[in-house]
Short mmCIF file of C-alpha atoms in Angstrom, two decimals:
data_model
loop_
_atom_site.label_atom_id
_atom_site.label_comp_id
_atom_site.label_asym_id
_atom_site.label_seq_id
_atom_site.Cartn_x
_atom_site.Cartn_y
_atom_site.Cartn_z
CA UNK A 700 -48.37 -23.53 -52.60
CA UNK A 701 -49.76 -21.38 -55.20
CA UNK A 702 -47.92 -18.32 -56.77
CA UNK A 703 -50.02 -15.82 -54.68
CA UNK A 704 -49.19 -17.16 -51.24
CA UNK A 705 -45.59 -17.35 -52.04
CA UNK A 706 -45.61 -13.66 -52.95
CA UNK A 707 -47.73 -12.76 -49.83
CA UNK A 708 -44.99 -14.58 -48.07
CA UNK A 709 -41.76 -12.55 -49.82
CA UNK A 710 -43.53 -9.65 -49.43
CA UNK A 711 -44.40 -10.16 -45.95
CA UNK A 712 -40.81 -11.17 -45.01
CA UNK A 713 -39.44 -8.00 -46.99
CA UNK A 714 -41.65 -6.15 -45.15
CA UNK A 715 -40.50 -7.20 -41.35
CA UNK A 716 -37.16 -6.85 -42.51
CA UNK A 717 -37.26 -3.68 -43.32
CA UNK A 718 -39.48 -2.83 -40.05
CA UNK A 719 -36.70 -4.17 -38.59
CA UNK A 720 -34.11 -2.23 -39.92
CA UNK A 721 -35.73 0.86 -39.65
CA UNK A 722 -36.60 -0.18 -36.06
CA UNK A 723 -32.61 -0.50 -35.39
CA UNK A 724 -32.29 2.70 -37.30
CA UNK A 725 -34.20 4.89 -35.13
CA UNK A 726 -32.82 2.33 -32.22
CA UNK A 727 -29.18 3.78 -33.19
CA UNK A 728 -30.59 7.09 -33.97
CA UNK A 729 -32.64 7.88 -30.73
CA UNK A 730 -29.56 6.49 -28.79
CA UNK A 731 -27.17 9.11 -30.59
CA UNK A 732 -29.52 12.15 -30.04
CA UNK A 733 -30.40 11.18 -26.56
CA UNK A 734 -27.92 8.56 -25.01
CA UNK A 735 -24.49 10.06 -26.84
CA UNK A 736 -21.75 11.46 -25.22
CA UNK A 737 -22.76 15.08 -24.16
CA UNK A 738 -18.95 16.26 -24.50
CA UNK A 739 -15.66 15.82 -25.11
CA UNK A 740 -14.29 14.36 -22.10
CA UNK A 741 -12.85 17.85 -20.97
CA UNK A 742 -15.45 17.65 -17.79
CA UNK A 743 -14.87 15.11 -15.74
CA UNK A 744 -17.22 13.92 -12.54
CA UNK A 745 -16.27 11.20 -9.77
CA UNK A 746 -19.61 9.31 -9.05
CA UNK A 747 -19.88 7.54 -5.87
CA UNK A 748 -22.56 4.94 -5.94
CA UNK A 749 -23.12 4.04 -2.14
CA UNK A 750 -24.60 0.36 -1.31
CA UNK A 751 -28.02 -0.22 -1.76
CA UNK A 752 -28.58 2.99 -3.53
CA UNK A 753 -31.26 2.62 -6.29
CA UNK A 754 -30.51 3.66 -9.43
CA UNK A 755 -32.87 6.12 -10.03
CA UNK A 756 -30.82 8.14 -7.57
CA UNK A 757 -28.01 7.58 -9.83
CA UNK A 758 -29.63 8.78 -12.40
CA UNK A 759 -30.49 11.60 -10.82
CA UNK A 760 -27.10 12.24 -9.85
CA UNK A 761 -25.92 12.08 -13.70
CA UNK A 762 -28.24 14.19 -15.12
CA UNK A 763 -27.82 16.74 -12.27
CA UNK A 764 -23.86 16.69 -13.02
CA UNK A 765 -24.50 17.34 -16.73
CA UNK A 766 -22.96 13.55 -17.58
CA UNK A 767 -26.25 12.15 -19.50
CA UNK A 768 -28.44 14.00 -21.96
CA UNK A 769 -31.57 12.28 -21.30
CA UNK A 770 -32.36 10.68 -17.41
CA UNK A 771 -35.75 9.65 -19.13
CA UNK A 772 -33.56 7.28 -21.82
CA UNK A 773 -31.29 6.02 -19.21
CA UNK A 774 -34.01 4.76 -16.98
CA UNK A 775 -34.83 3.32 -20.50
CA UNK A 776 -31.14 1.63 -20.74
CA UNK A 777 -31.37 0.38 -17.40
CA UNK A 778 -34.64 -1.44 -17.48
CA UNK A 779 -34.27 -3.02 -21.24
CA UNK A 780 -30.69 -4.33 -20.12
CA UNK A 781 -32.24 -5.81 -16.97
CA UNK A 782 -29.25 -3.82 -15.24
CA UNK A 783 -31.44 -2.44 -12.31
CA UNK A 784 -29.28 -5.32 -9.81
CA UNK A 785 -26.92 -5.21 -11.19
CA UNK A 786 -25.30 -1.39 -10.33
CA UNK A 787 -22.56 -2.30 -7.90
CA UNK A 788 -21.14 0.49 -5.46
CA UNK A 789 -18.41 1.98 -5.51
CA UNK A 790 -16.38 5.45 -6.65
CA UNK A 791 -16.22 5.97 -10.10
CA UNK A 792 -14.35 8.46 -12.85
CA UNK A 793 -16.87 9.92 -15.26
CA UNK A 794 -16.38 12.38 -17.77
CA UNK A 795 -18.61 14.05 -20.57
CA UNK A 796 -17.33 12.14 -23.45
CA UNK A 797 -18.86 8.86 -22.37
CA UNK A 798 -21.87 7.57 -23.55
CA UNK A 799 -25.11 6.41 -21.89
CA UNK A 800 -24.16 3.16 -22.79
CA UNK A 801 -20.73 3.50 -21.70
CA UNK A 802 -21.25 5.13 -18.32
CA UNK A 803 -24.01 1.94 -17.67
CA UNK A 804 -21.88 -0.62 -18.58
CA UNK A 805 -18.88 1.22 -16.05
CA UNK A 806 -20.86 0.97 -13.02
CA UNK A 807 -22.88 -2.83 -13.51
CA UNK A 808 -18.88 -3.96 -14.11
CA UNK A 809 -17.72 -2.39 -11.27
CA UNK A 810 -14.92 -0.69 -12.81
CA UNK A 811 -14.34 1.61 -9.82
CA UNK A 812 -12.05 4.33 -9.17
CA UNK A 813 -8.27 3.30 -7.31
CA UNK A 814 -6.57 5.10 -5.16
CA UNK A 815 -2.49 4.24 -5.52
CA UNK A 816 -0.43 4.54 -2.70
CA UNK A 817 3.24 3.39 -2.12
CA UNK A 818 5.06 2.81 1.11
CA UNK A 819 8.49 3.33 1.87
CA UNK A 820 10.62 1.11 3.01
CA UNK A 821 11.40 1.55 7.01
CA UNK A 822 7.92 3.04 7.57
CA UNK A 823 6.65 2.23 10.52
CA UNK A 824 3.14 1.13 11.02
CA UNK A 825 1.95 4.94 12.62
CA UNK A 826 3.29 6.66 9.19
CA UNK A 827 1.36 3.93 6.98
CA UNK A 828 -1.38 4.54 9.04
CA UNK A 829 -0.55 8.49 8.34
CA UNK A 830 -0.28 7.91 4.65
CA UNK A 831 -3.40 5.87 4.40
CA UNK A 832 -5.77 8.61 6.27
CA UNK A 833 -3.73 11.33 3.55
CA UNK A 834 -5.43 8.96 0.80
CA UNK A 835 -8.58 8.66 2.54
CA UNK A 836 -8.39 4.73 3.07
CA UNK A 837 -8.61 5.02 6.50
CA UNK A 838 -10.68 7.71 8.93
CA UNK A 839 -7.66 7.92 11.19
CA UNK A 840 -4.19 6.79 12.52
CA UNK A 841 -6.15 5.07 15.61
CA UNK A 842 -8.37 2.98 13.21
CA UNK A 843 -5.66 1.63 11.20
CA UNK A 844 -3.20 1.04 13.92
CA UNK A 845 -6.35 -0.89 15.66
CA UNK A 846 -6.44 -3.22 12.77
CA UNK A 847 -2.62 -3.59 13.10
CA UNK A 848 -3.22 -4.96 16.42
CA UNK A 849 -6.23 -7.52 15.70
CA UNK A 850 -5.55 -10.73 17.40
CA UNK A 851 -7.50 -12.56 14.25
CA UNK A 852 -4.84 -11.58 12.09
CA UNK A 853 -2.21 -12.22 14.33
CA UNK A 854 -3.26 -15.75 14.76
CA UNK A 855 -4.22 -16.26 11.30
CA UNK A 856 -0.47 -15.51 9.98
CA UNK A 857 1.76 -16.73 12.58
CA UNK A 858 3.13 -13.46 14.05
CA UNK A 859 4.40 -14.13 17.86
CA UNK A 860 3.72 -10.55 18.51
CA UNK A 861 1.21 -7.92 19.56
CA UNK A 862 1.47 -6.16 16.86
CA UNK A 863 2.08 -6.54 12.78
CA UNK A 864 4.76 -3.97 12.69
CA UNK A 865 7.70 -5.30 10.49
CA UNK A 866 5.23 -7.75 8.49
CA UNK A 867 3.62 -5.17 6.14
CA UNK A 868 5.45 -5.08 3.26
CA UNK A 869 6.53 -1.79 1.57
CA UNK A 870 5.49 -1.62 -2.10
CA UNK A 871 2.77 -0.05 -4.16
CA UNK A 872 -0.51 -0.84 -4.02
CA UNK A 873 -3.86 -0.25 -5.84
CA UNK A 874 -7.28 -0.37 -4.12
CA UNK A 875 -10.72 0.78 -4.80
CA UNK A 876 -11.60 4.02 -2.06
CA UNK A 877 -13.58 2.57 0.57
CA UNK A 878 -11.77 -0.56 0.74
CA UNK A 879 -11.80 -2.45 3.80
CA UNK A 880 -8.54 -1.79 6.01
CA UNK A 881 -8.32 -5.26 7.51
CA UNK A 882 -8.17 -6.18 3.20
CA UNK A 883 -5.44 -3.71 2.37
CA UNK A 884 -3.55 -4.69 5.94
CA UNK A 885 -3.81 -8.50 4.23
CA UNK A 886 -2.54 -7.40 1.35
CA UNK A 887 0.52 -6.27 2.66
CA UNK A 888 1.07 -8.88 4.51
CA UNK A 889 0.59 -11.61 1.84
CA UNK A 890 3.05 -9.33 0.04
CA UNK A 891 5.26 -9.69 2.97
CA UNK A 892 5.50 -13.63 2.83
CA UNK A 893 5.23 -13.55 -0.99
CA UNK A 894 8.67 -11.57 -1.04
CA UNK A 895 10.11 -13.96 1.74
CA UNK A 896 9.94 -16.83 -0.70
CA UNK A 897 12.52 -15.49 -2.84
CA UNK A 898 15.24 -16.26 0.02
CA UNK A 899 16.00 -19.24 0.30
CA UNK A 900 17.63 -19.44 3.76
CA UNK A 901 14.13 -18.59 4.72
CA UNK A 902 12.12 -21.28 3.68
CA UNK A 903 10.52 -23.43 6.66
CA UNK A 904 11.68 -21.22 9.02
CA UNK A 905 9.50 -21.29 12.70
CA UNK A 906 7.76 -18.01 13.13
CA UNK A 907 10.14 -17.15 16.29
CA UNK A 908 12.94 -17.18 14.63
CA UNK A 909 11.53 -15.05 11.85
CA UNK A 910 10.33 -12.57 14.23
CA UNK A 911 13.85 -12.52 14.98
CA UNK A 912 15.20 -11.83 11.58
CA UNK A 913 12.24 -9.35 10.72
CA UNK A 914 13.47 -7.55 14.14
CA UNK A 915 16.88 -7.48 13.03
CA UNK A 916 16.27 -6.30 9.40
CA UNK A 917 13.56 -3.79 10.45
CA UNK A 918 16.71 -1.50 12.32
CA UNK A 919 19.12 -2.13 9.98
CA UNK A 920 16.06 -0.62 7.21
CA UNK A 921 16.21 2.25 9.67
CA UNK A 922 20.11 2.70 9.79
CA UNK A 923 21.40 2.19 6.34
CA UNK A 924 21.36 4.75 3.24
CA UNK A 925 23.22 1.97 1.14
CA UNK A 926 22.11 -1.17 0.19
CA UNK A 927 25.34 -2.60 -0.29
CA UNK A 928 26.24 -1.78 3.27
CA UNK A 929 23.03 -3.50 4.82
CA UNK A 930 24.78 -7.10 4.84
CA UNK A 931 27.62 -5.36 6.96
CA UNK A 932 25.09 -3.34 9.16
CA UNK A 933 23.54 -6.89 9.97
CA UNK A 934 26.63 -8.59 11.30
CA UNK A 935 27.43 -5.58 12.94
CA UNK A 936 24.46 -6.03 15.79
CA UNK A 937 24.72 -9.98 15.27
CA UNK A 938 28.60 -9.73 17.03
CA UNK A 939 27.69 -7.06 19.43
CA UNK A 940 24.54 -9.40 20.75
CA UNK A 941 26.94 -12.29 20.71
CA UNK A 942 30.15 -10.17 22.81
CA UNK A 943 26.54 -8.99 25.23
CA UNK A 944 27.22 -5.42 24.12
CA UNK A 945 24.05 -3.55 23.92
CA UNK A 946 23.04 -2.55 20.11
CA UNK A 947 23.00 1.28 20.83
CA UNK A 948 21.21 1.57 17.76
CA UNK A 949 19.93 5.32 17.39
CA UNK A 950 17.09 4.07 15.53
CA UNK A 951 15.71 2.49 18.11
CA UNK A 952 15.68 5.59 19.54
CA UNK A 953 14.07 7.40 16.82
CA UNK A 954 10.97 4.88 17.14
CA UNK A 955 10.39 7.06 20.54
CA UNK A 956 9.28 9.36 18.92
CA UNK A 957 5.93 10.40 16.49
CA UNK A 958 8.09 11.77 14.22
CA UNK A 959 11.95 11.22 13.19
CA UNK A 960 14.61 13.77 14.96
CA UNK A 961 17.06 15.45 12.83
CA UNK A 962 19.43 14.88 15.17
CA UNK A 963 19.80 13.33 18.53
CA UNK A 964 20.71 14.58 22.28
CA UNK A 965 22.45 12.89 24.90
CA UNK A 966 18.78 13.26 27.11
CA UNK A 967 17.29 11.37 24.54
CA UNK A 968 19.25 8.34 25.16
CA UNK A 969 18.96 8.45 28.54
CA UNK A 970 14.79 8.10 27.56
CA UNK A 971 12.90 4.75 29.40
CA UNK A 972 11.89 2.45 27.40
CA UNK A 973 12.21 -1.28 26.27
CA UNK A 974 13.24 0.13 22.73
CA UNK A 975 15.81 1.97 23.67
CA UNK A 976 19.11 -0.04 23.24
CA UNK A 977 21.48 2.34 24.64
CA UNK A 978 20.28 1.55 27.97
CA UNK A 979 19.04 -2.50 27.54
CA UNK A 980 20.78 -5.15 26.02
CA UNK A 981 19.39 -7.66 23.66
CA UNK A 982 17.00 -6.94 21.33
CA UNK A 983 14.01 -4.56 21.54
CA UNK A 984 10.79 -6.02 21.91
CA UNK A 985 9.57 -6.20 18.24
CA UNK A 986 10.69 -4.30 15.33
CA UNK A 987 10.77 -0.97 14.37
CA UNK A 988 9.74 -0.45 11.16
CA UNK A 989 8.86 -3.03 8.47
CA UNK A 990 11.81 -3.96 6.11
CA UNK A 991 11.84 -4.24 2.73
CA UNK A 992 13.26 -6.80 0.71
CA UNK A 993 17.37 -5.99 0.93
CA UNK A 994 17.06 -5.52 4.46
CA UNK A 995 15.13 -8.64 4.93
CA UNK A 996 17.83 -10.58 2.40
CA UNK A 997 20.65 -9.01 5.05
CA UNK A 998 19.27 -10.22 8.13
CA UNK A 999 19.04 -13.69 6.86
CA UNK A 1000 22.67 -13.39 5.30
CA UNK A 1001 24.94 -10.91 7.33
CA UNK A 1002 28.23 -10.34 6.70
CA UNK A 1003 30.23 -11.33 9.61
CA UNK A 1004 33.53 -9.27 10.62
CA UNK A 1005 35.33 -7.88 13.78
CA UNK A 1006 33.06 -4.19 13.20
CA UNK A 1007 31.47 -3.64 16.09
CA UNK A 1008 30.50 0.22 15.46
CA UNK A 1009 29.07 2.20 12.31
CA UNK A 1010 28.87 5.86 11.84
CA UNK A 1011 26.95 7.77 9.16
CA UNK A 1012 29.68 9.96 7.02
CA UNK A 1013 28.06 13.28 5.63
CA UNK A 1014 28.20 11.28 1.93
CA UNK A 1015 25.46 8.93 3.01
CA UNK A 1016 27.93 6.02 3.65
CA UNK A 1017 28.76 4.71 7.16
CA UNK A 1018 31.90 3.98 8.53
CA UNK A 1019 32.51 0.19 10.18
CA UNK A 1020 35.13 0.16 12.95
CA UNK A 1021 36.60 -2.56 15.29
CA UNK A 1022 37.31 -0.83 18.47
CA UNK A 1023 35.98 2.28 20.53
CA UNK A 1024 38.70 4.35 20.08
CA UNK A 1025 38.95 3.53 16.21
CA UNK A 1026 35.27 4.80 16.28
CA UNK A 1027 36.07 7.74 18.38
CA UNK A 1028 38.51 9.39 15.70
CA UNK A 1029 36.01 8.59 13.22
CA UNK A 1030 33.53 10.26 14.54
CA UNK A 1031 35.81 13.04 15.27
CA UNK A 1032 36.81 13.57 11.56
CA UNK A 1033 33.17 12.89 10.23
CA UNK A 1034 31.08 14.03 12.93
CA UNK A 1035 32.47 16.76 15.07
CA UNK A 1036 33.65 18.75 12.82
CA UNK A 1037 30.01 19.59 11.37
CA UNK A 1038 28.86 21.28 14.56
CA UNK A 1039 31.84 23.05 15.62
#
């Protein structure tokens, strides 16, 4: 190779090169003046990409909320990353200080929006229900109590009931807005059985007889304020049921109702119904609110005594007595004397 083809060559190489560079130049350039962040990040936008939605409606959207410079350069983006596809749906959080770039790779990775929501423990299944439609998970009460009552999921986890009240565990959880309420009722159900592992007495247990416990632990969730007193609250009904004394457990009689009483009448335990354990003995038909963890831990290990009553002092505590009259004068000192 002579001298004048090898400088044709270096030349020729130097020369792409530096087409090249310049290329990425203006490539870096053109991307900063027309795909850069428009702002700070002060403004933020919540995009909601719905399925099926083609993306030069989400550009449109973008450039219309001021979040993109240039709608003409992100159609650009979008078709030299081969990203068309692969925009996934979803809600997402936005804000001015993003870049083209940025705000593209967001919603192809599906890094969507979640809504956090935590539920107490002894809520029943109507106030999750309540709490979900507050968060806009779920249209209505009606839609999530519907799901509470599918006959697929009652199969599918073991749960001799009609209904999965007691088995959704209260915790908090984390899921993208329009998630699927039979997926977020899973959830808290897997949570449920995931929590039941830690107990040992638990383990292999025959879903009747956990019904049993979960019944048990979801009134003593409703009638303790302590969680050291739970164990005691447990044996408590456990000797009554065994000596056939009803449970006359006022929250069973709460559950009557849509929303808790501050305080409750003689007329309302007179009120029919299978829950109400003033007038039926045994259990009630399923449980009353769903448990968490201590509760659950109580049921399966109660502390057995000669208490057959409990009253709630004004301090939060509850007082455990062995006869009637011992409970009388308690409630007397404790009670009475707050509404005379």
């Amino acid at each position: 190779m002579n001298s004048k083809v090898k400088k044709y060559l270096v030349l020729s190489g130097l020369g792409a090169a530096l087409l090249f560079v310049l290329a990425l130049i203006s490539f870096f350039v053109v991307d900063e003046i027309k795909g850069g962040a428009v702002g700070d990040g002060q403004n933020k936008y919540e995009l909601i990409i719905d399925s099926g939605e083609p993306s030069s409606s989400v550009v449109r959207e973008l450039a219309a909320s001021g979040m993109i410079k240039s709608s003409v350069y992100f159609n650009y983006l979008i078709k030299f990353t081969r990203a068309g596809n692969k925009i996934k749906q979803g809600v997402y959080d936005i804000n001015d200080g993003m870049s083209s770039r940025k705000i593209l790779d967001v919603i192809i990775s599906g890094k969507v929006k979640l809504v956090t929501f935590t539920i107490p423990e002894g809520y029943n299944n109507r106030q999750i229900g309540d709490l979900l439609v507050t968060k806009k998970l779920s249209p209505s009460r009606e839609e999530f109590l519907k799901v509470t009552q599918s006959p697929a999921l009652l199969t599918k986890y073991n749960i001799p009931a009609k209904t999965l009240e007691g088995y959704l565990f209260p915790e908090t959880y984390s899921v993208p807005l329009n998630y699927p309420l039979e997926r977020i009722t899973e959830m808290m159900i897997k949570r449920f059985y995931k929590k039941l592992e830690t107990i040992p007495e638990a383990k292999g247990i025959k879903p009747a007889d956990l019904h049993f416990r979960v019944v048990l632990a979801s009134i003593v969730e409703r009638e303790a304020v302590r969680k050291e007193e739970r164990p005691m609250m447990a044996g408590v009904f456990l000797t009554r049921i065994e000596k056939n004394i009803n449970l006359e457990s006022c929250a069973t009689i709460q559950y009557l109702f849509d929303k808790p009483k501050k305080r409750l009448f003689e007329s309302d335990l007179k009120i029919v119904s299978p829950y109400n354990t003033y007038i039926n003995g045994g259990w009630p038909p399923g449980p009353i609110s769903n448990p968490g963890l201590p509760a659950l831990e109580a049921s399966f290990k109660p502390m057995k005594s000669d208490k057959l009553f409990f009253l709630l002092k004004p301090d939060g505590s509850h007082y455990f007595s062995s006869t009637f009259k011992e409970h009388l004068d308690a409630k007397k000192k404790f009670i009475d004397v707050l509404y005379q």
